[in-house]
Short mmCIF file of C-alpha atoms in Angstrom, two decimals:
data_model
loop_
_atom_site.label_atom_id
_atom_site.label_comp_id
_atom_site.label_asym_id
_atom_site.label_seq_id
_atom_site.Cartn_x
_atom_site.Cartn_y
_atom_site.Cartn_z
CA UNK A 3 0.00 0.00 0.00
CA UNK A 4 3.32 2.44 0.28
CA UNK A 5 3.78 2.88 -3.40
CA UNK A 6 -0.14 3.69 -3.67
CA UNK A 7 -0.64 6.09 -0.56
CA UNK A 8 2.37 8.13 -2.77
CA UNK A 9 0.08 8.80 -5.89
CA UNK A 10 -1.95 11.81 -5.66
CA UNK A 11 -5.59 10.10 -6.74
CA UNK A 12 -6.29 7.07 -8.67
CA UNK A 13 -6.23 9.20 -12.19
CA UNK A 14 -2.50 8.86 -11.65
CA UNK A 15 -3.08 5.83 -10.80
CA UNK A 16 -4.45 4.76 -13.72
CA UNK A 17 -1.81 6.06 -16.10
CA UNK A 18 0.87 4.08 -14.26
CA UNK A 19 -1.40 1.43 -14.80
CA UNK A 20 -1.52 1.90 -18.13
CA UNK A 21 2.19 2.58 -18.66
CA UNK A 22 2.90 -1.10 -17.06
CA UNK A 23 0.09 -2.63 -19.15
CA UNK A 24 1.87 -1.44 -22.37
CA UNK A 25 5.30 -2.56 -20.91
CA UNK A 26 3.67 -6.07 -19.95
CA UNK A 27 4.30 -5.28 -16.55
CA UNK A 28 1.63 -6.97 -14.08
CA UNK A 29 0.53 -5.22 -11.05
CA UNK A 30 -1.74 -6.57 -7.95
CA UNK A 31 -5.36 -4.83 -8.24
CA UNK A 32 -5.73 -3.16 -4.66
CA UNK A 33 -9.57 -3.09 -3.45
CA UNK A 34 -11.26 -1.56 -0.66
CA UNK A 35 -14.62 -2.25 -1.06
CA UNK A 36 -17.43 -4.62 -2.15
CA UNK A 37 -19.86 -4.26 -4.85
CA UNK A 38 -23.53 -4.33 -4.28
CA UNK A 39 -24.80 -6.67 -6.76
CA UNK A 40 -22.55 -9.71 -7.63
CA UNK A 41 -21.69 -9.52 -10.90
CA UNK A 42 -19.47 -12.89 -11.21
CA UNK A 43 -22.44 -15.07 -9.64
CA UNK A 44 -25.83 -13.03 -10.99
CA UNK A 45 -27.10 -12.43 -14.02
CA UNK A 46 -27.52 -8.71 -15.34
CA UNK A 47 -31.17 -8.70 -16.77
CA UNK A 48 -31.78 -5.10 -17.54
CA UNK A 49 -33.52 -2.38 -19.90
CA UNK A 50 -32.33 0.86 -21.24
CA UNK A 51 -34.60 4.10 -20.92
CA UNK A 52 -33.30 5.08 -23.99
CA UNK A 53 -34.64 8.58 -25.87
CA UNK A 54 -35.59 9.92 -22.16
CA UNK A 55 -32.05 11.96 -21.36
CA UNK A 56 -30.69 11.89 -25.13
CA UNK A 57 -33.67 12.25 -27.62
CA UNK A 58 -33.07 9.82 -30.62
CA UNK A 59 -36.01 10.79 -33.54
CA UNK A 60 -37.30 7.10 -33.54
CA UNK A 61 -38.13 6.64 -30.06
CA UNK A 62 -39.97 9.87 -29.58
CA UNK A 63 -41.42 11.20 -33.05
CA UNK A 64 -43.47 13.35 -31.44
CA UNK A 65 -40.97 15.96 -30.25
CA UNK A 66 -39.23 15.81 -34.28
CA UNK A 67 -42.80 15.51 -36.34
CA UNK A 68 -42.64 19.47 -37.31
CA UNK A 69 -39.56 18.75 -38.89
CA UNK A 70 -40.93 15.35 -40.63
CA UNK A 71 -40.34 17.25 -44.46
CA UNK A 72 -36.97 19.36 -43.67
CA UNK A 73 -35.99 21.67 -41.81
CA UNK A 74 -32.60 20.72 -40.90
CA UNK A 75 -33.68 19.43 -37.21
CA UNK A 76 -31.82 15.97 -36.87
CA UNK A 77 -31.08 15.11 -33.71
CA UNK A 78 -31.23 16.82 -29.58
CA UNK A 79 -28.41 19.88 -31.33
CA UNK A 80 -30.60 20.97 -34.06
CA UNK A 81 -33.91 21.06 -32.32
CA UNK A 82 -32.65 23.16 -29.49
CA UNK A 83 -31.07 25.18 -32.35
CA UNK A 84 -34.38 25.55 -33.83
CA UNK A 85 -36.46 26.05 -31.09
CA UNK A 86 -34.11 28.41 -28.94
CA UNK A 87 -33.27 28.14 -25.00
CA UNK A 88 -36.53 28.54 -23.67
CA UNK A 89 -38.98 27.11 -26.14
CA UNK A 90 -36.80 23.54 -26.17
CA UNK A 91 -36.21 23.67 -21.89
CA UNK A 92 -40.35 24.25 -21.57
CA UNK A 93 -40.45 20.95 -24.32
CA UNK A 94 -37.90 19.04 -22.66
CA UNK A 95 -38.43 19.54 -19.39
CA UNK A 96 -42.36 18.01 -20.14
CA UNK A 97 -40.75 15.25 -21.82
CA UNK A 98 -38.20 14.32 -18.87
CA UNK A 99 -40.97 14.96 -16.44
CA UNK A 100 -43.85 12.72 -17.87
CA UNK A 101 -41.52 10.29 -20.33
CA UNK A 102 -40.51 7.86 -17.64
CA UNK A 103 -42.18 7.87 -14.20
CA UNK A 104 -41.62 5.97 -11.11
CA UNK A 105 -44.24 3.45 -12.40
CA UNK A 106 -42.12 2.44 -14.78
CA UNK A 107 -39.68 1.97 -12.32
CA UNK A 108 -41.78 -0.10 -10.45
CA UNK A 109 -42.98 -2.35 -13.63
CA UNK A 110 -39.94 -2.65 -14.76
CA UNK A 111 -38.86 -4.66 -11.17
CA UNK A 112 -42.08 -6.66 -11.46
CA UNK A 113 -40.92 -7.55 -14.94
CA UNK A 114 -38.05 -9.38 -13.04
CA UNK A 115 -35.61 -7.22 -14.32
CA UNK A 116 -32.71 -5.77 -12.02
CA UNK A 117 -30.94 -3.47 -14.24
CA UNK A 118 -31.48 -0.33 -16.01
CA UNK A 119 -29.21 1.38 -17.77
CA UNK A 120 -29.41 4.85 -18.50
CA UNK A 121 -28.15 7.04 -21.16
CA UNK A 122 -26.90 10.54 -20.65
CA UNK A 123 -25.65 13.49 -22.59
CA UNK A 124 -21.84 15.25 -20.95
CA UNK A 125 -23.97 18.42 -21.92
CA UNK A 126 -26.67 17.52 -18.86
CA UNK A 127 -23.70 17.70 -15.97
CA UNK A 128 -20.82 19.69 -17.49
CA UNK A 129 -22.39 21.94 -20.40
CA UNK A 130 -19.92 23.96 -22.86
CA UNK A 131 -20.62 27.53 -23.60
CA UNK A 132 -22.08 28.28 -27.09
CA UNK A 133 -24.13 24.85 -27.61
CA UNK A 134 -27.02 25.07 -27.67
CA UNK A 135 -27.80 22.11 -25.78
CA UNK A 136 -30.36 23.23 -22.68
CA UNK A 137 -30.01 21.41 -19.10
CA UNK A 138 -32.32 20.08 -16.42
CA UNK A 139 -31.99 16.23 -17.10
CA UNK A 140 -29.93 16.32 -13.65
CA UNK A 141 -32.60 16.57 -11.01
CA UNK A 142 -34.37 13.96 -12.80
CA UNK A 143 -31.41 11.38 -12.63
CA UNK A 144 -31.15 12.42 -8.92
CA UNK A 145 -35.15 11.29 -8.36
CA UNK A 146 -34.65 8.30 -11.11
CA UNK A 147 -31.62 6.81 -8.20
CA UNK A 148 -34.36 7.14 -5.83
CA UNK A 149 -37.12 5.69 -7.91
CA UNK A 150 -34.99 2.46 -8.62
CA UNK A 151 -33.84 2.48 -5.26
CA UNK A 152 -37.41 2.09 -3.76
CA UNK A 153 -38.42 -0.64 -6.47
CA UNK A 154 -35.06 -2.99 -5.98
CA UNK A 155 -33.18 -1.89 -9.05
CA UNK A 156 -29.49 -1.25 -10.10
CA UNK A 157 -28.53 1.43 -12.39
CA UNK A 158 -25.80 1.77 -14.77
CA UNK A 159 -25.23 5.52 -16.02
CA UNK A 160 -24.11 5.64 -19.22
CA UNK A 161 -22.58 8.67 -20.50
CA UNK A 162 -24.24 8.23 -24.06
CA UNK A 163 -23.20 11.73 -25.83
CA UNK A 164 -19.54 12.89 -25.38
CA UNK A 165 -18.10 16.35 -26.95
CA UNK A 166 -17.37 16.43 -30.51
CA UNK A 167 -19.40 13.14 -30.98
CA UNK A 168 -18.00 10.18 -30.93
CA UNK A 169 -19.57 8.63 -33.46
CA UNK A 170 -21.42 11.22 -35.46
CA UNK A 171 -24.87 9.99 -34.64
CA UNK A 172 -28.17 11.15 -33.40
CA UNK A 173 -27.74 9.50 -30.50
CA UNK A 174 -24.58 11.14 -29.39
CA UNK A 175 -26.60 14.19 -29.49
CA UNK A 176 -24.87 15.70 -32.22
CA UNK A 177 -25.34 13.92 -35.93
CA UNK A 178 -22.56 14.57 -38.47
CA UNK A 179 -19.57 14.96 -38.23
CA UNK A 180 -16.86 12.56 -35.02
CA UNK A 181 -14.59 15.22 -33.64
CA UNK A 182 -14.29 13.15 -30.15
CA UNK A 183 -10.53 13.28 -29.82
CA UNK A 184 -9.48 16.45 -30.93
CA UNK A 185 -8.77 19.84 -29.40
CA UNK A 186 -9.51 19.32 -25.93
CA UNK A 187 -12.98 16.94 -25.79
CA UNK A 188 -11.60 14.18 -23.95
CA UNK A 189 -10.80 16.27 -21.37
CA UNK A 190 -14.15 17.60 -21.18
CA UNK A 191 -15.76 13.87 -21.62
CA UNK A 192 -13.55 12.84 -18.16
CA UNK A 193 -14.44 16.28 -17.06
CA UNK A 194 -18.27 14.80 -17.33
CA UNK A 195 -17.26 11.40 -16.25
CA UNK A 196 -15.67 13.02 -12.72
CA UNK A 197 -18.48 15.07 -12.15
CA UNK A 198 -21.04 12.22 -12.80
CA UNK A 199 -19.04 10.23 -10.53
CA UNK A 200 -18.66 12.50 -7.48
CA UNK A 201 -22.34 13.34 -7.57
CA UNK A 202 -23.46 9.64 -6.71
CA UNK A 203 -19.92 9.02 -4.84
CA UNK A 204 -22.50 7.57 -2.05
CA UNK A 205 -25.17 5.98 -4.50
CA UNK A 206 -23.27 2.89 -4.54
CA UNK A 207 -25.98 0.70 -3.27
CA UNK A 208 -28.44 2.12 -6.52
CA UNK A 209 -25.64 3.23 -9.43
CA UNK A 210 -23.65 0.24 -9.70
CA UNK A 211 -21.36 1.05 -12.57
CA UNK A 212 -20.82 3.77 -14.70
CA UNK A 213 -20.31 3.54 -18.81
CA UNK A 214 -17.34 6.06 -19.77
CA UNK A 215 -18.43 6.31 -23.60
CA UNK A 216 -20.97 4.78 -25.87
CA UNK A 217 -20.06 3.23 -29.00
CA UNK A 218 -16.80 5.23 -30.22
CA UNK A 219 -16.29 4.60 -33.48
CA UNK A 220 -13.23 5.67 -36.26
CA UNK A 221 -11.67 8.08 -36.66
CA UNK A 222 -10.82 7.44 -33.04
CA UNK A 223 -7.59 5.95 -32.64
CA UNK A 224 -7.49 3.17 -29.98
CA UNK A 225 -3.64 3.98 -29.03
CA UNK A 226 -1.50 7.01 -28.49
CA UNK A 227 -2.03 10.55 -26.05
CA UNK A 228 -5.35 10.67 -27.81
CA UNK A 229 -6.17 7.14 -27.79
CA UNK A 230 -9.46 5.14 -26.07
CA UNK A 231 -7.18 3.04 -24.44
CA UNK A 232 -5.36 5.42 -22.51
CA UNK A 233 -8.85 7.08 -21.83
CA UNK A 234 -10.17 4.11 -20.53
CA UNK A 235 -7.57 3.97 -17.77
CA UNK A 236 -8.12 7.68 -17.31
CA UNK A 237 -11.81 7.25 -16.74
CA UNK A 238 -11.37 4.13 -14.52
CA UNK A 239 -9.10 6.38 -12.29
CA UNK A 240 -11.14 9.36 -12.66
CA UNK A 241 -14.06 7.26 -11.19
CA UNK A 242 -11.76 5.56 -8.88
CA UNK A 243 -11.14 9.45 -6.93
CA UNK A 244 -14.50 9.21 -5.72
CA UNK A 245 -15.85 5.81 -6.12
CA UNK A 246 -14.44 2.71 -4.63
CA UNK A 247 -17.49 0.65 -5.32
CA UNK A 248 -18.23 1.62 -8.85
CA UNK A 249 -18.11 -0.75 -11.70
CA UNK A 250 -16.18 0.82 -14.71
CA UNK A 251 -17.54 -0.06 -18.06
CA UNK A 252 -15.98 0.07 -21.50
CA UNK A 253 -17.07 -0.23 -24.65
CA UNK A 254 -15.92 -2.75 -27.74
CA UNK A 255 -15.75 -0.12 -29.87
CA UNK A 256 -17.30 -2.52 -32.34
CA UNK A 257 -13.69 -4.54 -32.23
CA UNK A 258 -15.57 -7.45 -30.73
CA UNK A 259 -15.41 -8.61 -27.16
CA UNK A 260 -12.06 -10.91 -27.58
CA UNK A 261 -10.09 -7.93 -28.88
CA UNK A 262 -10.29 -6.93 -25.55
CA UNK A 263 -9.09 -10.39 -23.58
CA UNK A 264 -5.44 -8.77 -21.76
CA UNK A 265 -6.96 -4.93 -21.64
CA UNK A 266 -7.45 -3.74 -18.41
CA UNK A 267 -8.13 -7.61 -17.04
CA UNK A 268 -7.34 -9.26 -14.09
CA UNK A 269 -3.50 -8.69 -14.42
CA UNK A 270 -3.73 -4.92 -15.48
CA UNK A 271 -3.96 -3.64 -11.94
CA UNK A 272 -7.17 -2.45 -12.34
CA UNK A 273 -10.47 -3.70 -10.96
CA UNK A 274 -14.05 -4.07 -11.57
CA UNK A 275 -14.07 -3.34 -14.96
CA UNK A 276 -16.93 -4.18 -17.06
CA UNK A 277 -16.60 -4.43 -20.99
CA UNK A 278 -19.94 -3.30 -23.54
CA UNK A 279 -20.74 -4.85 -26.73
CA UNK A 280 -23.93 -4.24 -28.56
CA UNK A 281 -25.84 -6.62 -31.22
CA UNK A 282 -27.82 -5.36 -33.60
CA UNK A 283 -28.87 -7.49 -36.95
CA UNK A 284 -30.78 -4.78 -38.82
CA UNK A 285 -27.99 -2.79 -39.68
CA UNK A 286 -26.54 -4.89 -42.81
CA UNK A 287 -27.65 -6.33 -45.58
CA UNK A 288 -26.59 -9.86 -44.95
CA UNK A 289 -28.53 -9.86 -41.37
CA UNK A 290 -31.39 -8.32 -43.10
CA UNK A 291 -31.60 -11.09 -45.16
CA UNK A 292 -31.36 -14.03 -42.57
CA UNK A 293 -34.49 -16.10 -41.89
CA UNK A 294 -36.57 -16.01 -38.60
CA UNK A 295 -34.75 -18.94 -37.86
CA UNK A 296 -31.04 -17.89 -39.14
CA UNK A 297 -31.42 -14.67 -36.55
CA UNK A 298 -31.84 -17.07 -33.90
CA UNK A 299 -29.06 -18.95 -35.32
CA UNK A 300 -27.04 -15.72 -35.48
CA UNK A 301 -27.58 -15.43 -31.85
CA UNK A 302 -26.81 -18.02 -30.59
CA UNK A 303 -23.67 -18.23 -32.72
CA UNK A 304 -22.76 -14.78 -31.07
CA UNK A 305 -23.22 -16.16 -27.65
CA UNK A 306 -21.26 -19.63 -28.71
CA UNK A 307 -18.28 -18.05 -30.34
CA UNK A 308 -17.92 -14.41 -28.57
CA UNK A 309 -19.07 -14.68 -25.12
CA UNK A 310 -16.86 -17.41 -23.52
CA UNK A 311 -13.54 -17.01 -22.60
CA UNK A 312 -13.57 -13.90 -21.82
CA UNK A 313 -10.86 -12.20 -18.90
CA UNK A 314 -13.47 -9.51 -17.48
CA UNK A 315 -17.05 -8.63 -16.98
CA UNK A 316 -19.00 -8.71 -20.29
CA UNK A 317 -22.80 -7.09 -20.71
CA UNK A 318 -24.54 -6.77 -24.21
CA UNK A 319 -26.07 -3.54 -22.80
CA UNK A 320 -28.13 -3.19 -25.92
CA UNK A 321 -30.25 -5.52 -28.35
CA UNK A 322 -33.74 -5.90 -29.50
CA UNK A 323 -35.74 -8.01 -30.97
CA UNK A 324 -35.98 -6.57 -34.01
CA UNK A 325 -35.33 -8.16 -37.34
CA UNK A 326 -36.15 -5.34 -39.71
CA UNK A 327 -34.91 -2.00 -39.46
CA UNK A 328 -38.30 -0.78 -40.50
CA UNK A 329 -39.36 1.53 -37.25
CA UNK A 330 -40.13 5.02 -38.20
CA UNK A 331 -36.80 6.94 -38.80
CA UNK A 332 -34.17 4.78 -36.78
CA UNK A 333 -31.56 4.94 -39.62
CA UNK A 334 -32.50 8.95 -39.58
CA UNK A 335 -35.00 11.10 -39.36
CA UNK A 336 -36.90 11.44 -42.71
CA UNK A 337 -35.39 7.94 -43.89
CA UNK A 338 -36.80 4.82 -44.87
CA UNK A 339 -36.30 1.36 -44.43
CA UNK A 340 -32.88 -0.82 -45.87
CA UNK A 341 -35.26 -4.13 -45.34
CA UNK A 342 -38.43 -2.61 -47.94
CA UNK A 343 -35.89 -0.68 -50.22
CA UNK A 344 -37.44 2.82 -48.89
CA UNK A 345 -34.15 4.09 -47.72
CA UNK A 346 -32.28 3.54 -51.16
CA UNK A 347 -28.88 1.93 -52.29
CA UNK A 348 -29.91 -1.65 -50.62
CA UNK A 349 -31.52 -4.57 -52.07
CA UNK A 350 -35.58 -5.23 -51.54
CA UNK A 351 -36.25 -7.61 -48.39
CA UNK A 352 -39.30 -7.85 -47.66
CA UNK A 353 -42.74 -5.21 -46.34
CA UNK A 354 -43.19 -3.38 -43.45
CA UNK A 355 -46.29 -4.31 -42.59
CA UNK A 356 -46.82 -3.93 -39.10
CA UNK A 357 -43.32 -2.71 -38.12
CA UNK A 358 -42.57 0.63 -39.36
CA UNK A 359 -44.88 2.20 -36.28
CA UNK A 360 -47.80 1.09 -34.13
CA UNK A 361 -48.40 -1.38 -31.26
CA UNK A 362 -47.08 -5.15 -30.99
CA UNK A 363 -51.05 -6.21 -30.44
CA UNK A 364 -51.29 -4.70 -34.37
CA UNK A 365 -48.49 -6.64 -36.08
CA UNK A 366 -49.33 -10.50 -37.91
CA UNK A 367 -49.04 -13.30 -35.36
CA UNK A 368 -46.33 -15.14 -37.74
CA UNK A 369 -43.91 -11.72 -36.47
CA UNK A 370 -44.87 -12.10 -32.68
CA UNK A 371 -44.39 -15.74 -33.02
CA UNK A 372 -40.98 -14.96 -34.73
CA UNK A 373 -39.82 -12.38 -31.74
CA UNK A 374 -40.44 -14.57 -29.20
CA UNK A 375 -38.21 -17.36 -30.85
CA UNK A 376 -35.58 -14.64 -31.39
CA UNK A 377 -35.73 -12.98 -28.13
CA UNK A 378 -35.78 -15.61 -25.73
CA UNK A 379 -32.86 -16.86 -27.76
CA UNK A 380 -30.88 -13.49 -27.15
CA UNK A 381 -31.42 -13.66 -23.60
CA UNK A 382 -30.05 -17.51 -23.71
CA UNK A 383 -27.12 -16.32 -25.42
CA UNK A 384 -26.17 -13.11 -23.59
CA UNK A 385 -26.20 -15.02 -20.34
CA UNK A 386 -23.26 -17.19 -21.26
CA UNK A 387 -21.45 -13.92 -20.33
CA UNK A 388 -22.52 -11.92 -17.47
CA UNK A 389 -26.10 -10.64 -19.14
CA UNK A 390 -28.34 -8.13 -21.20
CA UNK A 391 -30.07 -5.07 -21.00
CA UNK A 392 -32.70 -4.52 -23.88
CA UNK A 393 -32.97 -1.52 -26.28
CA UNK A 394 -35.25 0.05 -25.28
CA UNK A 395 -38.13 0.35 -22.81
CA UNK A 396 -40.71 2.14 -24.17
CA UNK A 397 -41.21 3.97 -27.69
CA UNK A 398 -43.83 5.93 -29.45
CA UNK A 399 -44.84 3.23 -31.82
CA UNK A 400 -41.97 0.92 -32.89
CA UNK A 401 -43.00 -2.64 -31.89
CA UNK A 402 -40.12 -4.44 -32.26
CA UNK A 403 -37.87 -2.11 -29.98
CA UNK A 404 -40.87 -1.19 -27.16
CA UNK A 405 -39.65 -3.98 -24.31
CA UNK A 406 -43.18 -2.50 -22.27
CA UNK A 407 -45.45 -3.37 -25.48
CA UNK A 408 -43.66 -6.60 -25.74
CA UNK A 409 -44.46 -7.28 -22.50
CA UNK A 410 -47.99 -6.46 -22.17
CA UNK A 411 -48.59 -8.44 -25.43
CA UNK A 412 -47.40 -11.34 -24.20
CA UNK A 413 -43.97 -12.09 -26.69
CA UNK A 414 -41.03 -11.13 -22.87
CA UNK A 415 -41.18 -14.72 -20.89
CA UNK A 416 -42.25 -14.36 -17.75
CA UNK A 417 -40.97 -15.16 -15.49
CA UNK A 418 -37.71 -14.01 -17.67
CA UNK A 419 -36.09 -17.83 -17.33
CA UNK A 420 -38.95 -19.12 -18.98
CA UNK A 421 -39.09 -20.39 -22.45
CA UNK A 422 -41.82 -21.35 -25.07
#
């Protein structure tokens, strides 16, 4: 403990860390406290609340429809643009207030879920001047901790939008252009991640890990000063300052979860670290194409050949049920469909009958029949490693994403271990 007492905070920490994991250098992980849920002997059976904190189009139309034919409003950037300070805080701050409750808490627990995991923009805890970007999300996140607190759940807080975008999608809160990594926005992103963290420094027994990034993707370099790896440490140690008891999740970075095997494991120095993958088989045209029964092939192939083996903590922290990318705008607001040809460039599929928006009771009984197959072989799957959390809770009308419609319709086993 000499050598540790010497370093200033656990930030420094991590970038010795780091240093001996690039010179192959083991080092003992030192840990002071327990977790409150047991993530090596429990399974992580959780939802997202996804479009609540960071508005995606496709979740909530309703706050994009005036934009439906142009306009240039895209994502949660342009609409604030367009609507100015006050006009999108009065809109926003309805939406946060009445878009998740604490019944949904409370359904979501009788569900048997124990998870949720929610998304959040750096511009709702540590805002930059100039954006546009308007704030308030905070005091619901504070009464959210409560809300899951009171029902029995665990949250993860995933910091969803960093600066610069760090993927140049809606859902980073910015559509575009990927600037994460330049000038000074990783700074800013641990900036978010340390203020985040000191904020529920004694929610441990509620926020049980917190997600440093969502879904980087290129141009972001994994090594080097500018690097994700060397920000991964960073954020483990700038969570480490204030939280003992905090899991640390990364993400793939769509490299695959055995890329990571040796990267901040058990021999790193580090602990409790959690790594993210997502699956998604809507987004190609080769997935698009499988059968009902080659998606559940496709999963369970997943869970066969990428889940086992692996040296840390491993959550597919978002999936769906979905087969089709037909819901209403999720490649983009204004654009169609890869799977019915609407969205142009990609071969004809099949229709959208029943998928593109409305309610699960609505769509033919082959489909339901089809997402219960595919879904309860997910969850199969995703519990080889250490378990799931399903995009997304509740929607405005897309059927094969809305885990509450699925639920009340009959397609989410209950209880969850169930099977048909």
């Amino acid at each position: 403990m000499t050598w540790l007492n010497n370093i200033a905070s656990k930030a420094s920490l991590a970038f010795a860390l780091f240093s001996a994991f690039a010179t192959a250098n083991p080092i003992t992980p030192i840990r002071k406290r327990e977790l409150t849920f047991d993530y090596s002997n429990n399974k992580v059976r959780g939802v997202n609340l996804g479009g609540w904190f960071v508005l995606e189009p496709w979740i909530t139309p309703s706050l994009f429809n005036e934009w439906a034919n142009g306009g240039g409003v895209v994502d949660e950037w342009t609409l604030s643009q367009a609507l100015g300070r006050d006009e999108a805080h009065s809109r926003l701050d309805n939406h946060w207030r009445t878009f998740i409750t604490r019944d949904d808490f409370f359904e979501i627990a009788r569900a048997g879920l124990n998870h949720v995991r929610i998304p959040i923009g750096y511009w709702a805890i540590t805002p930059l001047d100039g954006e546009p970007y308007v704030q308030g999300q905070i005091s619901y996140l504070d009464q959210a901790i409560g809300w899951a607190r009171d029902a029995g759940l665990k949250i993860m807080i995933d910091l969803h939008g960093a600066p610069g975008s760090q993927n140049a999608a809606d859902n980073s809160g910015h559509a575009g252009s990927n600037t994460w990594g330049t000038g000074n926005t990783i700074q800013q992103t641990l900036d978010a991640i340390r203020a985040l963290s000191e904020r529920y420094t004694n929610q441990e027994d509620v926020v049980t890990a917190i997600e440093l990034i969502n879904e980087p993707r290129p141009p972001i370099q994994l090594d080097g000063d500018n690097g994700l790896k060397l920000f991964d440490y960073n954020g483990w140690g700038t969570v480490r300052d204030s939280n003992e008891g905090t899991v640390v999740v990364i993400s793939d970075a769509f490299k695959g979860t055995t890329f990571w095997n040796g990267f901040m494991g058990p021999a790193s120095g580090v602990w409790d670290v959690m790594l993210d993958t997502h699956q998604y088989q809507v987004f190609s045209t080769p997935l698009l194409q499988l059968s009902a029964d080659g998606h559940v092939q496709a999963a369970c192939g997943y869970g066969r050949d990428n889940l086992r083996g692996l040296d840390k903590w491993t959550v597919v922290a978002e999936w769906s049920g979905a087969a089709t990318d037909c819901a209403k705008w999720i490649n983009g607001l204004g654009k169609g469909a890869s799977y019915d040809g609407t969205l142009g460039g990609t071969p004809y599929v099949g229709e959208c009958t029943g998928k593109y928006s409305g309610k699960v009771a609505d769509m033919l009984e082959s489909d339901k029949g089809n997402l219960i197959t595919f879904i309860e072989a997910q969850m199969d799957a995703y519990e080889i490693a250490t378990g799931w959390f399903f995009w997304t809770w509740k929607t405005e009308g897309a059927p094969e994403w809305d885990f509450q419609d699925l639920l009340h319709n009959g397609i989410i086993p209950q209880p969850l271990t169930s099977r048909r």
